[in-house]
PDB file of C-alpha atoms in Angstrom:
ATOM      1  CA  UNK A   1     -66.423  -0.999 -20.725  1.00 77.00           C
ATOM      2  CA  UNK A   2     -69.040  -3.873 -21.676  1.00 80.00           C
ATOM      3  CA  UNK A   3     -71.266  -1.954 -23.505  1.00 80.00           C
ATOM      4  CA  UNK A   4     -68.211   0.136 -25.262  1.00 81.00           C
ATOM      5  CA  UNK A   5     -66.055  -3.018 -26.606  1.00 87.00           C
ATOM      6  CA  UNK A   6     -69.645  -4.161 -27.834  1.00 84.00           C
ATOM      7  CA  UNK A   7     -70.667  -1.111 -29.586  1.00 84.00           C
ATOM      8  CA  UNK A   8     -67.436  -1.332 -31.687  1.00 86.00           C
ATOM      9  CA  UNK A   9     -67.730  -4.899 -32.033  1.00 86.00           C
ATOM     10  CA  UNK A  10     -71.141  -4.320 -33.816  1.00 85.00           C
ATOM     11  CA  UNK A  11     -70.349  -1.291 -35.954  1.00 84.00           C
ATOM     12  CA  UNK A  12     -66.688  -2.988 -36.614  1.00 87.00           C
ATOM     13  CA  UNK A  13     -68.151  -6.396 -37.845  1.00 87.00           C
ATOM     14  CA  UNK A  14     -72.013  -4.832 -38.247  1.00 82.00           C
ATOM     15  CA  UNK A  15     -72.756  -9.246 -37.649  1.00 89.00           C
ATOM     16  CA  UNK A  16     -75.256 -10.382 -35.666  1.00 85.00           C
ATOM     17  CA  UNK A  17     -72.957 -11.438 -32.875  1.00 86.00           C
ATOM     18  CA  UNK A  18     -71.989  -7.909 -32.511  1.00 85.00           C
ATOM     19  CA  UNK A  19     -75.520  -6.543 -32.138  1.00 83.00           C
ATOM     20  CA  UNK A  20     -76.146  -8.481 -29.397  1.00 86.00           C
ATOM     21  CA  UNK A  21     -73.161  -8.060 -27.351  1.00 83.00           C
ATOM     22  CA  UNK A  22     -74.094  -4.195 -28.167  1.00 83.00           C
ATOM     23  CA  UNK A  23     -77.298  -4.041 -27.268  1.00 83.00           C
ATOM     24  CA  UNK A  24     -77.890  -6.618 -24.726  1.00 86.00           C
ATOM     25  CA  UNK A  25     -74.875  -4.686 -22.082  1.00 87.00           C
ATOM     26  CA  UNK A  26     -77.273  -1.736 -22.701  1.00 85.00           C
ATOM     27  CA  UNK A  27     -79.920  -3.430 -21.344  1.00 86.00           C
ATOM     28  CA  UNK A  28     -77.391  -4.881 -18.792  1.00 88.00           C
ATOM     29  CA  UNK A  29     -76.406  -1.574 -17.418  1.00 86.00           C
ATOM     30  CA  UNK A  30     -80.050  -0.017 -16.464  1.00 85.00           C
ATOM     31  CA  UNK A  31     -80.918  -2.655 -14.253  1.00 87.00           C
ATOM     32  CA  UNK A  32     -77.647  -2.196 -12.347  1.00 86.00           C
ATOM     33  CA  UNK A  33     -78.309   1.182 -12.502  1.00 83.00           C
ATOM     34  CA  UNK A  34     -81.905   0.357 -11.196  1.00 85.00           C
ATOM     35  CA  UNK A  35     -80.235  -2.007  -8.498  1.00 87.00           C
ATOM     36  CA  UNK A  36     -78.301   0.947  -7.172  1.00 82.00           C
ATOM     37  CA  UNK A  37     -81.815   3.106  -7.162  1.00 80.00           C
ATOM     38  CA  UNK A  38     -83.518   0.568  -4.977  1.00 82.00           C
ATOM     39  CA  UNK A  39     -80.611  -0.330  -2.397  1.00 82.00           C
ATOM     40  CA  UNK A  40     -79.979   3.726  -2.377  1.00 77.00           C
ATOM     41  CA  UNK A  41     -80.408   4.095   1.740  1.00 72.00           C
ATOM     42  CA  UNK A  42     -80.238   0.351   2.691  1.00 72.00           C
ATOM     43  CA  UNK A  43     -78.129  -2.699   2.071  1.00 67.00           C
ATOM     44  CA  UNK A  44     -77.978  -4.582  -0.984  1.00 75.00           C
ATOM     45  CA  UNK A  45     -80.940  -6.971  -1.414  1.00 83.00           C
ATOM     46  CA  UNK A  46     -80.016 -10.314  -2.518  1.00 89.00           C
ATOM     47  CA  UNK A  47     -83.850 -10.576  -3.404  1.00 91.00           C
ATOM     48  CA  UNK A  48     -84.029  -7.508  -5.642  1.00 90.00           C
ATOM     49  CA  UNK A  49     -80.592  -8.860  -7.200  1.00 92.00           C
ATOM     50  CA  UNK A  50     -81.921 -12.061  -8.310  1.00 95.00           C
ATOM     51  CA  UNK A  51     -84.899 -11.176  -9.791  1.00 94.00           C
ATOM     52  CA  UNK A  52     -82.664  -8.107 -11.606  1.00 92.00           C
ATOM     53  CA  UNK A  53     -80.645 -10.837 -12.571  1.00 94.00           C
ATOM     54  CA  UNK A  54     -83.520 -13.312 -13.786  1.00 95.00           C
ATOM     55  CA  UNK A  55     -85.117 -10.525 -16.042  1.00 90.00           C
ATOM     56  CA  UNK A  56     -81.783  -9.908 -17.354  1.00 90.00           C
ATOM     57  CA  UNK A  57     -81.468 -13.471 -18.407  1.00 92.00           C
ATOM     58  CA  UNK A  58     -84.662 -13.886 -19.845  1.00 91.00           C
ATOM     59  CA  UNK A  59     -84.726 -10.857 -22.505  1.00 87.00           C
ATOM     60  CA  UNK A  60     -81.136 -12.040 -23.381  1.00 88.00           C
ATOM     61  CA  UNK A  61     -83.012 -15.302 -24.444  1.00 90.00           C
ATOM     62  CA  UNK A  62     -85.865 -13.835 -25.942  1.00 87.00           C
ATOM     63  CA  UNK A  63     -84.005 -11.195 -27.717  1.00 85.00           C
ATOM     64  CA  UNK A  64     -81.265 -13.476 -29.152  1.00 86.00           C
ATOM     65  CA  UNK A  65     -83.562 -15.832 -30.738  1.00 86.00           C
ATOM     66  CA  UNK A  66     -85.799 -12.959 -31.855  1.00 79.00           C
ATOM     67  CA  UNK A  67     -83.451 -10.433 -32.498  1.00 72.00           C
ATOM     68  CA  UNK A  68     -86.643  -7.877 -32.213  1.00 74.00           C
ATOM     69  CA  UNK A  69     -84.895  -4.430 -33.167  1.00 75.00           C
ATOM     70  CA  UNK A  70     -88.154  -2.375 -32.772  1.00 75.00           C
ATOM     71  CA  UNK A  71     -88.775  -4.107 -29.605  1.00 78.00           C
ATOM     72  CA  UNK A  72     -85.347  -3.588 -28.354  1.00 79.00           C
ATOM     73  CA  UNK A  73     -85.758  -0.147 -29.220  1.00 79.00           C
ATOM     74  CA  UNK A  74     -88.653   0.443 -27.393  1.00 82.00           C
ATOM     75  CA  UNK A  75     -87.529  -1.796 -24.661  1.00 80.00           C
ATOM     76  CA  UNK A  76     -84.633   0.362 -23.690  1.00 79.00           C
ATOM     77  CA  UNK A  77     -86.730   4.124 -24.306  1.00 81.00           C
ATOM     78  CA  UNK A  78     -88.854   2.981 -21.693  1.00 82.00           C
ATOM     79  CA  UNK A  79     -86.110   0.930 -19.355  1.00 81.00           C
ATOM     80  CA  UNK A  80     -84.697   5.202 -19.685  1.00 80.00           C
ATOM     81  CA  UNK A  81     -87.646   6.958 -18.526  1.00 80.00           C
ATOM     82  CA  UNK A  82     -87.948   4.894 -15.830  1.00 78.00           C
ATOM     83  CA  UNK A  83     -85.019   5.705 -14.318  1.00 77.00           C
ATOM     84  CA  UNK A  84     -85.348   9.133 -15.164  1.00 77.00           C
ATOM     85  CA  UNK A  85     -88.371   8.819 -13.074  1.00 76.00           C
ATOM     86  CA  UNK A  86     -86.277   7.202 -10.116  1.00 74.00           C
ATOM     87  CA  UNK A  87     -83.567   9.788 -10.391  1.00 75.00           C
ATOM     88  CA  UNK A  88     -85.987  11.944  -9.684  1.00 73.00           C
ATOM     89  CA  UNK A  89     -87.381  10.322  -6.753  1.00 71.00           C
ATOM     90  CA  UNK A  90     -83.737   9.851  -5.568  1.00 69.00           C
ATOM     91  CA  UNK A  91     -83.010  13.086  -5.544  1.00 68.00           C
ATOM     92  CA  UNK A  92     -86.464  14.552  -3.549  1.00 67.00           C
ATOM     93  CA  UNK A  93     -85.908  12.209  -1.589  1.00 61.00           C
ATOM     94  CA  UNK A  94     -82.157  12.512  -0.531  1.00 62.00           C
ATOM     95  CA  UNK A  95     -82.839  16.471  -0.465  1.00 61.00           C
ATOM     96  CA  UNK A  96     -85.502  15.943   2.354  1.00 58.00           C
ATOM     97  CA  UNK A  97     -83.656  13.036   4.253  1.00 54.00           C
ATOM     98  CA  UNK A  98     -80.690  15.345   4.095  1.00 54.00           C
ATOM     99  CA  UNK A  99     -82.599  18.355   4.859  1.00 53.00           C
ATOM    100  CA  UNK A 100     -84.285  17.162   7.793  1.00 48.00           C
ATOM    101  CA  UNK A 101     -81.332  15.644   9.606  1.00 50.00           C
ATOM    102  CA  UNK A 102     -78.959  18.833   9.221  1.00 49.00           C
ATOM    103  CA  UNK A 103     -81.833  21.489  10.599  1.00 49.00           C
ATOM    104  CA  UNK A 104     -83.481  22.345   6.904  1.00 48.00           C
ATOM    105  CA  UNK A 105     -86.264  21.599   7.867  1.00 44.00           C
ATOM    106  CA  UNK A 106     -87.953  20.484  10.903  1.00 44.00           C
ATOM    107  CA  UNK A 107     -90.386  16.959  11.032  1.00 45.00           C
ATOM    108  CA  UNK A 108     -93.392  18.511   9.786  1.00 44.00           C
ATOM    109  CA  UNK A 109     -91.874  20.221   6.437  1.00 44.00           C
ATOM    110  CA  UNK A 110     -91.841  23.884   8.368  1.00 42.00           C
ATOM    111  CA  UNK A 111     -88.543  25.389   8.324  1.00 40.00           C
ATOM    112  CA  UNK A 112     -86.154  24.566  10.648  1.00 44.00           C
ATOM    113  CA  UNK A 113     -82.958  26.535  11.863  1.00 43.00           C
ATOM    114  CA  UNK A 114     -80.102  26.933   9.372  1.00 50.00           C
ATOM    115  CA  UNK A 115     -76.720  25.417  10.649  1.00 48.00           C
ATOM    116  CA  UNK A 116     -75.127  24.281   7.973  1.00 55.00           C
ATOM    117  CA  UNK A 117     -77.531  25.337   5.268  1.00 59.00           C
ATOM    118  CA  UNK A 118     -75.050  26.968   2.775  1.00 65.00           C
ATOM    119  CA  UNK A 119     -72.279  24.024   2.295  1.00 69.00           C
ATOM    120  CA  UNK A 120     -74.801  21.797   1.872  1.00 73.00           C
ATOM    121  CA  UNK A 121     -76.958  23.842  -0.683  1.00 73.00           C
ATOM    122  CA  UNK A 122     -74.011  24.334  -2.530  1.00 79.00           C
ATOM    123  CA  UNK A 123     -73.280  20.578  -2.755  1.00 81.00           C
ATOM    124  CA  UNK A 124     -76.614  19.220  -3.404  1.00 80.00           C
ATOM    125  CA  UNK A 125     -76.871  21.532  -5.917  1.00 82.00           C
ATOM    126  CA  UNK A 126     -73.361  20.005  -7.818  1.00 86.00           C
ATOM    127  CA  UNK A 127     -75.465  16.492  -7.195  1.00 85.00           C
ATOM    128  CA  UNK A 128     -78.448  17.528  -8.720  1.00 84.00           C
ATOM    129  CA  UNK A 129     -76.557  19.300 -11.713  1.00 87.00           C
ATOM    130  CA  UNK A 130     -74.992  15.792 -11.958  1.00 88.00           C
ATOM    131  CA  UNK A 131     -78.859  14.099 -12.616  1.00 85.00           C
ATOM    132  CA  UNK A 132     -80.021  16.976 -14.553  1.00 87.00           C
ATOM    133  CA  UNK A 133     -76.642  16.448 -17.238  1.00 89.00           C
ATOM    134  CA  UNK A 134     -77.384  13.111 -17.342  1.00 87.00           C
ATOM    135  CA  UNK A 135     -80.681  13.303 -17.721  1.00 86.00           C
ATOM    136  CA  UNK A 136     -80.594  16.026 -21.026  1.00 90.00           C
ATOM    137  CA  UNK A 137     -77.452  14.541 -22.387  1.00 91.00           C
ATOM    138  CA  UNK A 138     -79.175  11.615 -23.365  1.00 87.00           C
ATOM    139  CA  UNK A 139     -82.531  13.587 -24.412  1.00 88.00           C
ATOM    140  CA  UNK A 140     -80.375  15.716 -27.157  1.00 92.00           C
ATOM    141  CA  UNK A 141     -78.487  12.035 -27.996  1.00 89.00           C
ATOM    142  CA  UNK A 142     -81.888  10.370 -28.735  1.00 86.00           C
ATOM    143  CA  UNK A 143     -83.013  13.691 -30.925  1.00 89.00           C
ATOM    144  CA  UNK A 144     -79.805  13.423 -33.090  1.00 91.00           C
ATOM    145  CA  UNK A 145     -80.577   9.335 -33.176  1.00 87.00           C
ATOM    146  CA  UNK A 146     -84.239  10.235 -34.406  1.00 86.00           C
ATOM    147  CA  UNK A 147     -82.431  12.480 -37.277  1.00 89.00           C
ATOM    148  CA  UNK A 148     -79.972   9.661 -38.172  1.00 87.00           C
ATOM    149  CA  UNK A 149     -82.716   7.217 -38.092  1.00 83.00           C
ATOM    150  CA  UNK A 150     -85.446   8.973 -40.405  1.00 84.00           C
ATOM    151  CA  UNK A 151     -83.436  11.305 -42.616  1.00 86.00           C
ATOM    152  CA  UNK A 152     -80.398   9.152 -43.256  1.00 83.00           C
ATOM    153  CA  UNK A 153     -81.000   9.715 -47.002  1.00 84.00           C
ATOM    154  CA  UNK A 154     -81.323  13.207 -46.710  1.00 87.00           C
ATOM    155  CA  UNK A 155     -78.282  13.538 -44.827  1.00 87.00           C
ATOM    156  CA  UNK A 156     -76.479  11.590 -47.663  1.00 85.00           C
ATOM    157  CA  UNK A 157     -77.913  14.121 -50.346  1.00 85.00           C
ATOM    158  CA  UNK A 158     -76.828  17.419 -48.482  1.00 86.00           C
ATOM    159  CA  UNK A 159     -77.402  20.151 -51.002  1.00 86.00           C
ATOM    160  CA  UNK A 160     -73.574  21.615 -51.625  1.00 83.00           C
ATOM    161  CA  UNK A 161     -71.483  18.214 -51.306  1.00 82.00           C
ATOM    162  CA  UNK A 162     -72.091  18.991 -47.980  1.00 86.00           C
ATOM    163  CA  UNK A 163     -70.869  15.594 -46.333  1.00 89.00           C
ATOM    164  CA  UNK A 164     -72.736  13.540 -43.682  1.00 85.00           C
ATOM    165  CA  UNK A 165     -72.411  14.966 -40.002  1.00 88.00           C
ATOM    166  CA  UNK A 166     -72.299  11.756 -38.705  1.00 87.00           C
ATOM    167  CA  UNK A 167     -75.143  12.103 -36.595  1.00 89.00           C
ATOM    168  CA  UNK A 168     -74.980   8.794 -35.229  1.00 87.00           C
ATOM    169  CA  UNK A 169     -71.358   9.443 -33.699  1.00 88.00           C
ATOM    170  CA  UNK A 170     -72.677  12.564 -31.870  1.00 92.00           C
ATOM    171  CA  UNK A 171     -75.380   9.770 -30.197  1.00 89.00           C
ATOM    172  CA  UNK A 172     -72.845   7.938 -29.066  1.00 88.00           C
ATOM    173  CA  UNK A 173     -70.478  10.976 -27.588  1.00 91.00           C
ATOM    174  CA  UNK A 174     -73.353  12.027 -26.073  1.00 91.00           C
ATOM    175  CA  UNK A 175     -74.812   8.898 -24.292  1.00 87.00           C
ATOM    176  CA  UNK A 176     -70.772   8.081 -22.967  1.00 88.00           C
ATOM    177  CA  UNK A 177     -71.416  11.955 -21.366  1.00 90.00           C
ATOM    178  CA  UNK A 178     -75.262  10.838 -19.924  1.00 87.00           C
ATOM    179  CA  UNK A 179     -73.703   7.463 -19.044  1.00 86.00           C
ATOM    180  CA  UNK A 180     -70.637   9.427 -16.766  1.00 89.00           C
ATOM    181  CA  UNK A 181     -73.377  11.685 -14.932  1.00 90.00           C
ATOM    182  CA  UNK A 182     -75.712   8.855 -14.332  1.00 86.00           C
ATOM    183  CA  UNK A 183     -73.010   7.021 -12.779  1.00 85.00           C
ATOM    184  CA  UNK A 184     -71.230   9.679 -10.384  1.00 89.00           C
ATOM    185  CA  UNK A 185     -74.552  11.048  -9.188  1.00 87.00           C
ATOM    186  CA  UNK A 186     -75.061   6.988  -8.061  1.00 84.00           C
ATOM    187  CA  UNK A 187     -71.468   6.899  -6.652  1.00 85.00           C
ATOM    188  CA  UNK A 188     -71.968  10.303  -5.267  1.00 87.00           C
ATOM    189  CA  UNK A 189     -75.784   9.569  -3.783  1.00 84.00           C
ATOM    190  CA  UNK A 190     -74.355   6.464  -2.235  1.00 83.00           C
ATOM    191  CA  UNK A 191     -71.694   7.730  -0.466  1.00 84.00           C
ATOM    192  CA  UNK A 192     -73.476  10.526   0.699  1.00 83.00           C
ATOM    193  CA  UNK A 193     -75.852   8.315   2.520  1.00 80.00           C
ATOM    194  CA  UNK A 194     -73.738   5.814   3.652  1.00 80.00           C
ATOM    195  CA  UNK A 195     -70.868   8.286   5.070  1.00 82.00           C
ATOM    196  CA  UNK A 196     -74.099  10.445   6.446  1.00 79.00           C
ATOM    197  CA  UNK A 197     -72.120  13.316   5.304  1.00 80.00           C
ATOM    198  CA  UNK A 198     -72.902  15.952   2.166  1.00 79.00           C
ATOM    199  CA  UNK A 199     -72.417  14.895  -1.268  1.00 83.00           C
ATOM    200  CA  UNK A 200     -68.964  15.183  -2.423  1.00 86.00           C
ATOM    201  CA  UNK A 201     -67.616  16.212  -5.645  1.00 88.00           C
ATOM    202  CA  UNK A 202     -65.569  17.978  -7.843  1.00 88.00           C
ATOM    203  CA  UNK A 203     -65.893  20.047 -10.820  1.00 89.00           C
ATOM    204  CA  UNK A 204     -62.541  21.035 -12.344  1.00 85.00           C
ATOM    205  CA  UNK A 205     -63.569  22.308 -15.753  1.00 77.00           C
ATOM    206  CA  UNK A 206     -66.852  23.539 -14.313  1.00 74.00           C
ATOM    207  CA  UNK A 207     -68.968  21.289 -16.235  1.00 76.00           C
ATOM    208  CA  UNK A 208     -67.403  17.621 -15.363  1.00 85.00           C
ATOM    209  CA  UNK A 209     -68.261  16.629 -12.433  1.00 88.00           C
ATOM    210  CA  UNK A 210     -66.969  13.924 -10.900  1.00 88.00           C
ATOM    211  CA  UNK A 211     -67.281  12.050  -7.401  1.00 87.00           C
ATOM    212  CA  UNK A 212     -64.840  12.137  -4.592  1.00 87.00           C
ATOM    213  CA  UNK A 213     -63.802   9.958  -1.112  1.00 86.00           C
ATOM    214  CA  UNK A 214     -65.448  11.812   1.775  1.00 83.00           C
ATOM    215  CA  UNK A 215     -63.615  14.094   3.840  1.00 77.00           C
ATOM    216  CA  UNK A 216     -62.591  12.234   6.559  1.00 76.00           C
ATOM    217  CA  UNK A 217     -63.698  15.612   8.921  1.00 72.00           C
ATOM    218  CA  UNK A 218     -67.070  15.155   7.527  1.00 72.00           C
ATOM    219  CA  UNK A 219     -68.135  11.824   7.867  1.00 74.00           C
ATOM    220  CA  UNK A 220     -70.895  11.241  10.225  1.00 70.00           C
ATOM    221  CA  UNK A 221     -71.212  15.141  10.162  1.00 64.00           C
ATOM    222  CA  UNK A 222     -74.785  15.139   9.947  1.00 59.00           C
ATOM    223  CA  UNK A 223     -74.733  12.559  12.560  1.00 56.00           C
ATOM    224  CA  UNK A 224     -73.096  15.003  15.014  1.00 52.00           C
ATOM    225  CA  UNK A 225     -75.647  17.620  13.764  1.00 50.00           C
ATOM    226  CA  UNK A 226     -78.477  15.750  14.951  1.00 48.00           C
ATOM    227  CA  UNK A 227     -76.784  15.201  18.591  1.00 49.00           C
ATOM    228  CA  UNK A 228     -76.236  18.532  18.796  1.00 46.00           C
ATOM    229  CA  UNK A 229     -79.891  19.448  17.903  1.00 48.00           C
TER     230      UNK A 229
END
């Protein structure tokens, strides 16, 4: 919502103000998104928070006085890849935690016996579809940004009176979709491991996913798996 009522208060106004209450919540929003990465199968860390929160502080200062577009620019590409990178790792590593405690596999990475191999397949599949949308929803956005960015006359001068496609509102349409994935596979990660049950969601149109409460039948199912192993 942050990051929203600043992006239209910079491209409303297009003042200084603006840009930094649009591009500072951007900045905002990773490292809670990074927070969530690094508490993913353990409670929060007051330690972890802080210096989050510290780091958050300081490039607000720096970037206020500076107003360093480039940098800013560069700044968040690489704030992105990094948590493409820990998506990544979240979801190896959630597939063998999960794995291993409902009979996947056995301690040693050799299979184990399949119990209730299929539902879960099927689910951590919809959670991984999740990280993959968000993950290439943003990679198309940042192409169509690159176009905008570089070949904004050009796209003025369309041969034809051929008007402008707007490239730069098909970044932000995009991003708003990367932004929704990114944030249910976190809600839907985290619930997973803290109900110790499979990742729940739903898909209504078949291609927006969203998360949803936990069965109450399957809570602690892999739990009772284990026992029963």
């Amino acid at each position: 919502v942050v990051v929203g009522l600043g992006s239209a208060a910079f491209h409303g106004t297009l003042q200084f103000w603006g840009q930094m209450w649009d591009e500072l919540p951007m900045v905002w929003s990773m490292l809670v998104c990074f927070y969530c990465h690094f508490t993913i199968d353990h409670p929060g860390s007051w330690t972890i928070a802080l210096a989050l929160f510290a780091y958050g502080g300081l490039w607000a200062v720096v970037h206020v006085h500076g107003a360093f577009t480039t940098a800013f620019q560069l700044h968040f590409v690489l704030m992105v890849l990094n948590s493409f990178y820990l998506l990544r790792s979240a979801t190896r590593y959630y597939a063998r935690l999960q794995y291993f405690r409902s009979g996947e596999v056995e301690s040693d990475g050799k299979p184990g016996p399949r119990r209730q191999g299929k539902m879960f397949l099927q689910a951590y599949q919809r959670l991984r579809l999740m990280g993959l949308l968000d993950m290439w929803f943003v990679l198309v956005a940042v192409c169509f940004w690159l176009c905008d960015q570089f070949a904004c006359s050009h796209l003025h001068n369309l041969p034809g009176g051929v008007p402008n496609p707007q490239l730069h509102a098909v970044w932000h349409l995009l991003t708003a979709a990367s932004s929704h994935f990114g944030c249910q596979f976190l809600l839907v990660l985290r619930q997973s491991v803290k109900d110790n049950a499979p990742p729940e969601s739903e898909w209504p149109w078949s291609f927006w996913g969203y998360m949803v409460r936990t069965r109450p039948e399957m809570k602690g199912a892999l739990a009772k798996q284990n026992k029963a192993e």
